[in-house]
Amino acid sequence: MSDIMLEIQKLNKSYRRRKIIDNLNMTVYKGDIYGFLGANGEGKTTTIRMITSLIKADSGDIIINGKSIKNGKNEAIKNIGAMVEAPKFYENMSGYENLELMAKIMPGVSDLDIQNVLGLVGLKDRGRDKFKEYSMGMKQRLGIANALLGDPKLIILDEPSNGLDPYGMKEINNLVVSLAKRCDKTFIISSHLLHEMEGICNRIGILHSGKLCIEGEVRALINDNKVENLEELFF
Ligand code: ATP
């Protein structure tokens, strides 16, 4: 069995003749916490939207746990749970009710599963509170709980610490590390903050001009002084 969870091959995407993603190749291994980095506007969300099949690529392939989205989109994306941009929940419903609504379109997700994911993100005792009463960090954690529903193998979080203060950021990052360990998941986390990702990811890829200008083990990149030289890409 392959140890690759996600493979992106020669992916391309343009908007109104402007090339956003340009022959992108990317490899995420099973068990990785993979930091998908890049400055604002480099195309991280666009890539994630293609991986999750929210939009179509112009060309190229995306293979998730051995299954190409070209030859069976539904089969491939059932391996993914994602939080893309700010999660959209109903303000006047509780966290539990919001997840219950999401679960309606997912076969086989039970009440116990919902309780379980709420527990995993530390919202067990707040599940019955209305979403509008949640702090920003709790809202993000509910988004992560939603991504965990259905027990997918690959969890993709698009800028999960966006809008959070340093304490909230740390809380979300600690949660990702503990979920990866406890639940045997592979994570892709997008961010424009290189130093934030260095601390929690084992591998990173940096998106620049539509491709990864660097991809590899964080430790090896730091040892080779490759990361420091890339700081300028983020401004
Ligand atoms: P950020 O961190 O700011 O969200 P990002 O790396 O996720 O940045 P994207 O949101 O993928 O970047 O956007 C990449 C580029 O594509 C931007 O210039 C954006 O304006 C453009 N873009 C994204 N979606 C569309 C669209 N639907 N139509 C036209 N241009 C788009």
PDB file of C-alpha atoms and ligand atoms in Angstrom:
ATOM      1  CA  MET A   1       0.000   0.000   0.000  1.00  0.00           C
ATOM      2  CA  SER A   2       1.257   3.483  -0.849  1.00  0.00           C
ATOM      3  CA  ASP A   3       2.361   5.847   1.898  1.00  0.00           C
ATOM      4  CA  ILE A   4       1.084   8.834  -0.111  1.00  0.00           C
ATOM      5  CA  MET A   5      -2.170  10.445   1.022  1.00  0.00           C
ATOM      6  CA  LEU A   6      -2.386  13.201  -1.588  1.00  0.00           C
ATOM      7  CA  GLU A   7      -0.575  13.702  -4.836  1.00  0.00           C
ATOM      8  CA  ILE A   8      -1.088  16.738  -7.053  1.00  0.00           C
ATOM      9  CA  GLN A   9       0.261  16.380 -10.577  1.00  0.00           C
ATOM     10  CA  LYS A  10       0.792  19.254 -13.016  1.00  0.00           C
ATOM     11  CA  LEU A  11      -2.225  21.198 -11.787  1.00  0.00           C
ATOM     12  CA  ASN A  12      -3.252  24.378 -13.618  1.00  0.00           C
ATOM     13  CA  LYS A  13      -5.860  27.039 -12.957  1.00  0.00           C
ATOM     14  CA  SER A  14      -6.387  30.473 -14.482  1.00  0.00           C
ATOM     15  CA  TYR A  15      -8.948  33.156 -13.809  1.00  0.00           C
ATOM     16  CA  ARG A  16      -9.707  35.372 -16.785  1.00  0.00           C
ATOM     17  CA  ARG A  17      -6.462  34.369 -18.503  1.00  0.00           C
ATOM     18  CA  ARG A  18      -4.480  35.111 -15.346  1.00  0.00           C
ATOM     19  CA  LYS A  19      -2.542  32.021 -14.321  1.00  0.00           C
ATOM     20  CA  ILE A  20      -2.997  31.385 -10.602  1.00  0.00           C
ATOM     21  CA  ILE A  21      -1.788  27.772 -10.355  1.00  0.00           C
ATOM     22  CA  ASP A  22       0.965  26.854 -12.798  1.00  0.00           C
ATOM     23  CA  ASN A  23       1.905  23.185 -13.227  1.00  0.00           C
ATOM     24  CA  LEU A  24       1.743  22.590  -9.475  1.00  0.00           C
ATOM     25  CA  ASN A  25       3.105  19.325  -8.079  1.00  0.00           C
ATOM     26  CA  MET A  26       2.692  18.462  -4.400  1.00  0.00           C
ATOM     27  CA  THR A  27       2.990  15.326  -2.261  1.00  0.00           C
ATOM     28  CA  VAL A  28       1.500  14.756   1.179  1.00  0.00           C
ATOM     29  CA  TYR A  29       2.374  11.528   3.003  1.00  0.00           C
ATOM     30  CA  LYS A  30       0.106   9.605   5.360  1.00  0.00           C
ATOM     31  CA  GLY A  31       0.494  10.979   8.885  1.00  0.00           C
ATOM     32  CA  ASP A  32       1.914  14.328   7.767  1.00  0.00           C
ATOM     33  CA  ILE A  33       0.978  17.619   9.315  1.00  0.00           C
ATOM     34  CA  TYR A  34       1.704  19.481   6.101  1.00  0.00           C
ATOM     35  CA  GLY A  35       1.979  23.268   6.150  1.00  0.00           C
ATOM     36  CA  PHE A  36       0.720  24.688   2.871  1.00  0.00           C
ATOM     37  CA  LEU A  37       2.310  28.115   2.936  1.00  0.00           C
ATOM     38  CA  GLY A  38       2.265  31.189   0.774  1.00  0.00           C
ATOM     39  CA  ALA A  39       1.681  34.934   0.934  1.00  0.00           C
ATOM     40  CA  ASN A  40      -1.851  36.305   0.583  1.00  0.00           C
ATOM     41  CA  GLY A  41      -3.182  35.834  -2.918  1.00  0.00           C
ATOM     42  CA  GLU A  42      -0.693  33.139  -4.003  1.00  0.00           C
ATOM     43  CA  GLY A  43      -3.500  30.622  -4.576  1.00  0.00           C
ATOM     44  CA  LYS A  44      -3.698  28.449  -1.450  1.00  0.00           C
ATOM     45  CA  THR A  45      -7.495  28.614  -1.242  1.00  0.00           C
ATOM     46  CA  THR A  46      -7.811  28.071  -4.992  1.00  0.00           C
ATOM     47  CA  THR A  47      -5.719  24.895  -4.668  1.00  0.00           C
ATOM     48  CA  ILE A  48      -7.730  23.670  -1.682  1.00  0.00           C
ATOM     49  CA  ARG A  49     -10.969  24.350  -3.562  1.00  0.00           C
ATOM     50  CA  MET A  50      -9.671  22.145  -6.381  1.00  0.00           C
ATOM     51  CA  ILE A  51      -8.589  19.370  -3.995  1.00  0.00           C
ATOM     52  CA  THR A  52     -12.043  19.368  -2.409  1.00  0.00           C
ATOM     53  CA  SER A  53     -13.718  19.566  -5.847  1.00  0.00           C
ATOM     54  CA  LEU A  54     -15.475  22.852  -5.102  1.00  0.00           C
ATOM     55  CA  ILE A  55     -13.963  24.108  -8.382  1.00  0.00           C
ATOM     56  CA  LYS A  56     -12.473  22.308 -11.368  1.00  0.00           C
ATOM     57  CA  ALA A  57      -8.849  22.495 -12.438  1.00  0.00           C
ATOM     58  CA  ASP A  58      -8.087  23.533 -16.026  1.00  0.00           C
ATOM     59  CA  SER A  59      -5.752  20.532 -16.273  1.00  0.00           C
ATOM     60  CA  GLY A  60      -3.686  18.161 -14.150  1.00  0.00           C
ATOM     61  CA  ASP A  61      -4.676  15.527 -11.653  1.00  0.00           C
ATOM     62  CA  ILE A  62      -5.341  15.207  -7.939  1.00  0.00           C
ATOM     63  CA  ILE A  63      -4.987  11.748  -6.401  1.00  0.00           C
ATOM     64  CA  ILE A  64      -6.383  11.253  -2.915  1.00  0.00           C
ATOM     65  CA  ASN A  65      -5.467   8.038  -1.104  1.00  0.00           C
ATOM     66  CA  GLY A  66      -4.812   6.355  -4.441  1.00  0.00           C
ATOM     67  CA  LYS A  67      -7.981   7.621  -6.156  1.00  0.00           C
ATOM     68  CA  SER A  68      -7.926  10.226  -8.900  1.00  0.00           C
ATOM     69  CA  ILE A  69     -10.668  12.857  -8.824  1.00  0.00           C
ATOM     70  CA  LYS A  70     -10.790  12.485 -12.609  1.00  0.00           C
ATOM     71  CA  ASN A  71     -11.893   8.846 -12.453  1.00  0.00           C
ATOM     72  CA  GLY A  72     -14.364   9.097  -9.625  1.00  0.00           C
ATOM     73  CA  LYS A  73     -14.650  12.386  -7.811  1.00  0.00           C
ATOM     74  CA  ASN A  74     -17.022  11.116  -5.118  1.00  0.00           C
ATOM     75  CA  GLU A  75     -14.892   8.091  -4.275  1.00  0.00           C
ATOM     76  CA  ALA A  76     -11.780  10.325  -3.972  1.00  0.00           C
ATOM     77  CA  ILE A  77     -13.246  13.144  -1.927  1.00  0.00           C
ATOM     78  CA  LYS A  78     -14.940  10.939   0.622  1.00  0.00           C
ATOM     79  CA  ASN A  79     -11.453  10.649   2.152  1.00  0.00           C
ATOM     80  CA  ILE A  80     -11.413  14.398   2.866  1.00  0.00           C
ATOM     81  CA  GLY A  81     -12.839  16.534   5.641  1.00  0.00           C
ATOM     82  CA  ALA A  82     -12.263  20.233   5.100  1.00  0.00           C
ATOM     83  CA  MET A  83     -12.699  23.645   6.614  1.00  0.00           C
ATOM     84  CA  VAL A  84     -12.344  26.065   3.728  1.00  0.00           C
ATOM     85  CA  GLU A  85     -12.216  29.747   4.674  1.00  0.00           C
ATOM     86  CA  ALA A  86     -14.504  30.804   7.529  1.00  0.00           C
ATOM     87  CA  PRO A  87     -16.926  27.981   8.328  1.00  0.00           C
ATOM     88  CA  LYS A  88     -20.548  28.922   7.694  1.00  0.00           C
ATOM     89  CA  PHE A  89     -22.849  27.938  10.532  1.00  0.00           C
ATOM     90  CA  TYR A  90     -26.309  29.104  11.617  1.00  0.00           C
ATOM     91  CA  GLU A  91     -25.966  31.686  14.362  1.00  0.00           C
ATOM     92  CA  ASN A  92     -29.192  30.788  16.169  1.00  0.00           C
ATOM     93  CA  MET A  93     -28.584  27.058  16.232  1.00  0.00           C
ATOM     94  CA  SER A  94     -26.379  25.295  18.741  1.00  0.00           C
ATOM     95  CA  GLY A  95     -23.038  23.792  17.808  1.00  0.00           C
ATOM     96  CA  TYR A  96     -24.611  20.351  18.069  1.00  0.00           C
ATOM     97  CA  GLU A  97     -27.608  21.302  15.871  1.00  0.00           C
ATOM     98  CA  ASN A  98     -25.304  22.786  13.243  1.00  0.00           C
ATOM     99  CA  LEU A  99     -23.307  19.549  13.064  1.00  0.00           C
ATOM    100  CA  GLU A 100     -26.526  17.524  13.060  1.00  0.00           C
ATOM    101  CA  LEU A 101     -27.635  19.488   9.994  1.00  0.00           C
ATOM    102  CA  MET A 102     -24.313  18.869   8.228  1.00  0.00           C
ATOM    103  CA  ALA A 103     -24.504  15.171   9.133  1.00  0.00           C
ATOM    104  CA  LYS A 104     -27.860  14.830   7.353  1.00  0.00           C
ATOM    105  CA  ILE A 105     -26.064  14.710   4.008  1.00  0.00           C
ATOM    106  CA  MET A 106     -23.449  12.240   5.275  1.00  0.00           C
ATOM    107  CA  PRO A 107     -24.499   8.608   5.319  1.00  0.00           C
ATOM    108  CA  GLY A 108     -23.797   6.688   8.500  1.00  0.00           C
ATOM    109  CA  VAL A 109     -23.010   9.603  10.838  1.00  0.00           C
ATOM    110  CA  SER A 110     -24.781   9.001  14.156  1.00  0.00           C
ATOM    111  CA  ASP A 111     -25.647  11.127  17.162  1.00  0.00           C
ATOM    112  CA  LEU A 112     -22.752   9.438  18.970  1.00  0.00           C
ATOM    113  CA  ASP A 113     -20.358  10.478  16.179  1.00  0.00           C
ATOM    114  CA  ILE A 114     -21.442  14.108  16.591  1.00  0.00           C
ATOM    115  CA  GLN A 115     -20.923  13.922  20.367  1.00  0.00           C
ATOM    116  CA  ASN A 116     -17.558  12.325  19.720  1.00  0.00           C
ATOM    117  CA  VAL A 117     -16.225  15.041  17.371  1.00  0.00           C
ATOM    118  CA  LEU A 118     -17.483  17.756  19.743  1.00  0.00           C
ATOM    119  CA  GLY A 119     -15.483  16.036  22.491  1.00  0.00           C
ATOM    120  CA  LEU A 120     -12.387  15.777  20.309  1.00  0.00           C
ATOM    121  CA  VAL A 121     -12.289  19.557  19.768  1.00  0.00           C
ATOM    122  CA  GLY A 122     -13.062  20.363  23.425  1.00  0.00           C
ATOM    123  CA  LEU A 123     -16.658  21.503  22.878  1.00  0.00           C
ATOM    124  CA  LYS A 124     -18.415  18.654  24.675  1.00  0.00           C
ATOM    125  CA  ASP A 125     -19.874  20.887  27.381  1.00  0.00           C
ATOM    126  CA  ARG A 126     -20.709  23.760  25.006  1.00  0.00           C
ATOM    127  CA  GLY A 127     -22.402  21.732  22.261  1.00  0.00           C
ATOM    128  CA  ARG A 128     -25.883  22.907  23.309  1.00  0.00           C
ATOM    129  CA  ASP A 129     -24.950  26.617  23.347  1.00  0.00           C
ATOM    130  CA  LYS A 130     -25.918  28.769  20.400  1.00  0.00           C
ATOM    131  CA  PHE A 131     -23.251  29.318  17.746  1.00  0.00           C
ATOM    132  CA  LYS A 132     -23.552  33.090  18.138  1.00  0.00           C
ATOM    133  CA  GLU A 133     -22.435  32.753  21.762  1.00  0.00           C
ATOM    134  CA  TYR A 134     -19.196  31.033  20.745  1.00  0.00           C
ATOM    135  CA  SER A 135     -15.851  32.825  20.829  1.00  0.00           C
ATOM    136  CA  MET A 136     -13.887  33.045  17.575  1.00  0.00           C
ATOM    137  CA  GLY A 137     -11.691  30.134  18.697  1.00  0.00           C
ATOM    138  CA  MET A 138     -14.734  27.991  19.524  1.00  0.00           C
ATOM    139  CA  LYS A 139     -16.201  28.758  16.094  1.00  0.00           C
ATOM    140  CA  GLN A 140     -13.011  27.545  14.454  1.00  0.00           C
ATOM    141  CA  ARG A 141     -13.016  24.448  16.646  1.00  0.00           C
ATOM    142  CA  LEU A 142     -16.590  23.692  15.558  1.00  0.00           C
ATOM    143  CA  GLY A 143     -15.364  24.002  11.963  1.00  0.00           C
ATOM    144  CA  ILE A 144     -12.691  21.417  12.736  1.00  0.00           C
ATOM    145  CA  ALA A 145     -15.312  19.171  14.382  1.00  0.00           C
ATOM    146  CA  ASN A 146     -17.343  19.439  11.183  1.00  0.00           C
ATOM    147  CA  ALA A 147     -14.304  18.432   9.121  1.00  0.00           C
ATOM    148  CA  LEU A 148     -13.866  15.376  11.376  1.00  0.00           C
ATOM    149  CA  LEU A 149     -17.439  14.150  10.806  1.00  0.00           C
ATOM    150  CA  GLY A 150     -17.553  10.883   8.886  1.00  0.00           C
ATOM    151  CA  ASP A 151     -14.007  10.020  10.025  1.00  0.00           C
ATOM    152  CA  PRO A 152     -12.136  11.093   6.846  1.00  0.00           C
ATOM    153  CA  LYS A 153      -8.424  10.248   6.627  1.00  0.00           C
ATOM    154  CA  LEU A 154      -7.279  13.628   5.311  1.00  0.00           C
ATOM    155  CA  ILE A 155      -8.254  16.863   7.058  1.00  0.00           C
ATOM    156  CA  ILE A 156      -7.667  20.143   5.234  1.00  0.00           C
ATOM    157  CA  LEU A 157      -7.865  23.389   7.181  1.00  0.00           C
ATOM    158  CA  ASP A 158      -7.664  26.647   5.262  1.00  0.00           C
ATOM    159  CA  GLU A 159      -6.054  29.298   7.491  1.00  0.00           C
ATOM    160  CA  PRO A 160      -7.641  27.935  10.706  1.00  0.00           C
ATOM    161  CA  SER A 161      -5.977  30.544  12.915  1.00  0.00           C
ATOM    162  CA  ASN A 162      -7.128  33.482  10.782  1.00  0.00           C
ATOM    163  CA  GLY A 163      -8.564  36.251  12.930  1.00  0.00           C
ATOM    164  CA  LEU A 164      -7.455  34.668  16.195  1.00  0.00           C
ATOM    165  CA  ASP A 165      -5.275  36.313  18.823  1.00  0.00           C
ATOM    166  CA  PRO A 166      -1.930  34.637  19.673  1.00  0.00           C
ATOM    167  CA  TYR A 167      -3.551  32.571  22.446  1.00  0.00           C
ATOM    168  CA  GLY A 168      -6.325  31.387  20.103  1.00  0.00           C
ATOM    169  CA  MET A 169      -3.757  30.526  17.433  1.00  0.00           C
ATOM    170  CA  LYS A 170      -1.777  28.435  19.888  1.00  0.00           C
ATOM    171  CA  GLU A 171      -4.929  26.666  21.023  1.00  0.00           C
ATOM    172  CA  ILE A 172      -5.879  25.694  17.441  1.00  0.00           C
ATOM    173  CA  ASN A 173      -2.332  24.578  16.627  1.00  0.00           C
ATOM    174  CA  ASN A 174      -2.143  22.434  19.780  1.00  0.00           C
ATOM    175  CA  LEU A 175      -5.481  20.918  18.868  1.00  0.00           C
ATOM    176  CA  VAL A 176      -4.232  19.952  15.383  1.00  0.00           C
ATOM    177  CA  VAL A 177      -1.106  18.312  16.817  1.00  0.00           C
ATOM    178  CA  SER A 178      -3.119  16.355  19.392  1.00  0.00           C
ATOM    179  CA  LEU A 179      -5.736  15.263  16.809  1.00  0.00           C
ATOM    180  CA  ALA A 180      -3.023  14.074  14.429  1.00  0.00           C
ATOM    181  CA  LYS A 181      -1.556  11.953  17.226  1.00  0.00           C
ATOM    182  CA  ARG A 182      -4.767  10.665  18.806  1.00  0.00           C
ATOM    183  CA  CYS A 183      -6.893  10.112  15.711  1.00  0.00           C
ATOM    184  CA  ASP A 184      -4.375   8.911  13.124  1.00  0.00           C
ATOM    185  CA  LYS A 185      -5.180  11.671  10.623  1.00  0.00           C
ATOM    186  CA  THR A 186      -3.193  13.434   7.942  1.00  0.00           C
ATOM    187  CA  PHE A 187      -3.493  17.229   8.051  1.00  0.00           C
ATOM    188  CA  ILE A 188      -2.930  19.961   5.482  1.00  0.00           C
ATOM    189  CA  ILE A 189      -2.999  23.410   7.043  1.00  0.00           C
ATOM    190  CA  SER A 190      -2.725  26.517   4.935  1.00  0.00           C
ATOM    191  CA  SER A 191      -1.159  29.640   6.364  1.00  0.00           C
ATOM    192  CA  HIS A 192       0.767  32.746   5.388  1.00  0.00           C
ATOM    193  CA  LEU A 193       2.744  32.578   8.632  1.00  0.00           C
ATOM    194  CA  LEU A 194       5.927  30.597   8.136  1.00  0.00           C
ATOM    195  CA  HIS A 195       7.011  30.654  11.782  1.00  0.00           C
ATOM    196  CA  GLU A 196       3.618  29.491  13.016  1.00  0.00           C
ATOM    197  CA  MET A 197       3.787  26.421  10.787  1.00  0.00           C
ATOM    198  CA  GLU A 198       7.436  25.583  11.519  1.00  0.00           C
ATOM    199  CA  GLY A 199       6.425  24.708  15.089  1.00  0.00           C
ATOM    200  CA  ILE A 200       3.668  22.229  14.325  1.00  0.00           C
ATOM    201  CA  CYS A 201       4.299  20.753  10.851  1.00  0.00           C
ATOM    202  CA  ASN A 202       6.680  17.943   9.920  1.00  0.00           C
ATOM    203  CA  ARG A 203       6.593  18.960   6.240  1.00  0.00           C
ATOM    204  CA  ILE A 204       5.873  22.190   4.394  1.00  0.00           C
ATOM    205  CA  GLY A 205       5.374  23.362   0.845  1.00  0.00           C
ATOM    206  CA  ILE A 206       5.646  27.038  -0.088  1.00  0.00           C
ATOM    207  CA  LEU A 207       3.469  28.273  -2.936  1.00  0.00           C
ATOM    208  CA  HIS A 208       4.960  31.049  -5.028  1.00  0.00           C
ATOM    209  CA  SER A 209       4.015  32.099  -8.562  1.00  0.00           C
ATOM    210  CA  GLY A 210       1.662  29.139  -8.926  1.00  0.00           C
ATOM    211  CA  LYS A 211       4.086  26.380  -7.925  1.00  0.00           C
ATOM    212  CA  LEU A 212       5.875  25.081  -4.864  1.00  0.00           C
ATOM    213  CA  CYS A 213       9.195  26.868  -4.710  1.00  0.00           C
ATOM    214  CA  ILE A 214      10.162  24.531  -1.898  1.00  0.00           C
ATOM    215  CA  GLU A 215       8.745  21.344  -0.389  1.00  0.00           C
ATOM    216  CA  GLY A 216      10.226  19.060   2.245  1.00  0.00           C
ATOM    217  CA  GLU A 217      10.845  18.118   5.860  1.00  0.00           C
ATOM    218  CA  VAL A 218      10.798  21.186   8.102  1.00  0.00           C
ATOM    219  CA  ARG A 219      13.834  20.020  10.102  1.00  0.00           C
ATOM    220  CA  ALA A 220      15.946  19.402   7.017  1.00  0.00           C
ATOM    221  CA  LEU A 221      14.958  22.762   5.505  1.00  0.00           C
ATOM    222  CA  ILE A 222      15.858  24.584   8.740  1.00  0.00           C
ATOM    223  CA  ASN A 223      19.186  22.719   9.040  1.00  0.00           C
ATOM    224  CA  ASP A 224      20.060  23.703   5.486  1.00  0.00           C
ATOM    225  CA  ASN A 225      19.120  27.348   6.246  1.00  0.00           C
ATOM    226  CA  LYS A 226      16.618  27.132   3.407  1.00  0.00           C
ATOM    227  CA  VAL A 227      13.655  28.425   5.383  1.00  0.00           C
ATOM    228  CA  GLU A 228      15.239  31.663   6.591  1.00  0.00           C
ATOM    229  CA  ASN A 229      16.056  32.659   3.025  1.00  0.00           C
ATOM    230  CA  LEU A 230      12.415  32.350   2.073  1.00  0.00           C
ATOM    231  CA  GLU A 231      11.032  34.904   4.535  1.00  0.00           C
ATOM    232  CA  GLU A 232      10.971  37.580   1.840  1.00  0.00           C
ATOM    233  CA  LEU A 233       8.354  35.590  -0.116  1.00  0.00           C
ATOM    234  CA  PHE A 234       5.811  36.347   2.577  1.00  0.00           C
ATOM    235  CA  PHE A 235       5.841  40.114   2.225  1.00  0.00           C
TER     236      PHE A 235
HETATM  237  P1  ATP B   1      -5.403  34.461   0.979  1.00  0.00           P
HETATM  238  O1  ATP B   1      -4.471  33.986   2.031  1.00  0.00           O
HETATM  239  O2  ATP B   1      -5.438  35.936   0.840  1.00  0.00           O
HETATM  240  O3  ATP B   1      -6.768  33.826   1.022  1.00  0.00           O
HETATM  241  P2  ATP B   1      -4.679  32.611  -1.135  1.00  0.00           P
HETATM  242  O4  ATP B   1      -3.252  32.198  -1.239  1.00  0.00           O
HETATM  243  O5  ATP B   1      -5.624  31.648  -0.504  1.00  0.00           O
HETATM  244  O6  ATP B   1      -4.720  34.000  -0.415  1.00  0.00           O
HETATM  245  P3  ATP B   1      -6.525  32.673  -3.338  1.00  0.00           P
HETATM  246  O7  ATP B   1      -7.694  33.084  -2.496  1.00  0.00           O
HETATM  247  O8  ATP B   1      -6.496  31.293  -3.832  1.00  0.00           O
HETATM  248  O9  ATP B   1      -5.152  32.978  -2.595  1.00  0.00           O
HETATM  249  O10 ATP B   1      -6.441  33.672  -4.571  1.00  0.00           O
HETATM  250  C1  ATP B   1      -5.401  33.616  -5.539  1.00  0.00           C
HETATM  251  C2  ATP B   1      -5.664  34.664  -6.597  1.00  0.00           C
HETATM  252  O11 ATP B   1      -6.791  34.252  -7.387  1.00  0.00           O
HETATM  253  C3  ATP B   1      -5.989  36.031  -6.052  1.00  0.00           C
HETATM  254  O12 ATP B   1      -5.377  37.007  -6.854  1.00  0.00           O
HETATM  255  C4  ATP B   1      -7.507  36.100  -6.173  1.00  0.00           C
HETATM  256  O13 ATP B   1      -7.923  37.435  -6.362  1.00  0.00           O
HETATM  257  C5  ATP B   1      -7.753  35.281  -7.429  1.00  0.00           C
HETATM  258  N1  ATP B   1      -9.085  34.645  -7.418  1.00  0.00           N
HETATM  259  C6  ATP B   1      -9.530  33.753  -6.503  1.00  0.00           C
HETATM  260  N2  ATP B   1     -10.788  33.357  -6.812  1.00  0.00           N
HETATM  261  C7  ATP B   1     -11.145  34.031  -7.947  1.00  0.00           C
HETATM  262  C8  ATP B   1     -12.326  34.061  -8.773  1.00  0.00           C
HETATM  263  N3  ATP B   1     -13.385  33.302  -8.474  1.00  0.00           N
HETATM  264  N4  ATP B   1     -12.320  34.871  -9.843  1.00  0.00           N
HETATM  265  C9  ATP B   1     -11.227  35.627 -10.171  1.00  0.00           C
HETATM  266  N5  ATP B   1     -10.079  35.643  -9.436  1.00  0.00           N
HETATM  267  C10 ATP B   1     -10.042  34.859  -8.337  1.00  0.00           C
END
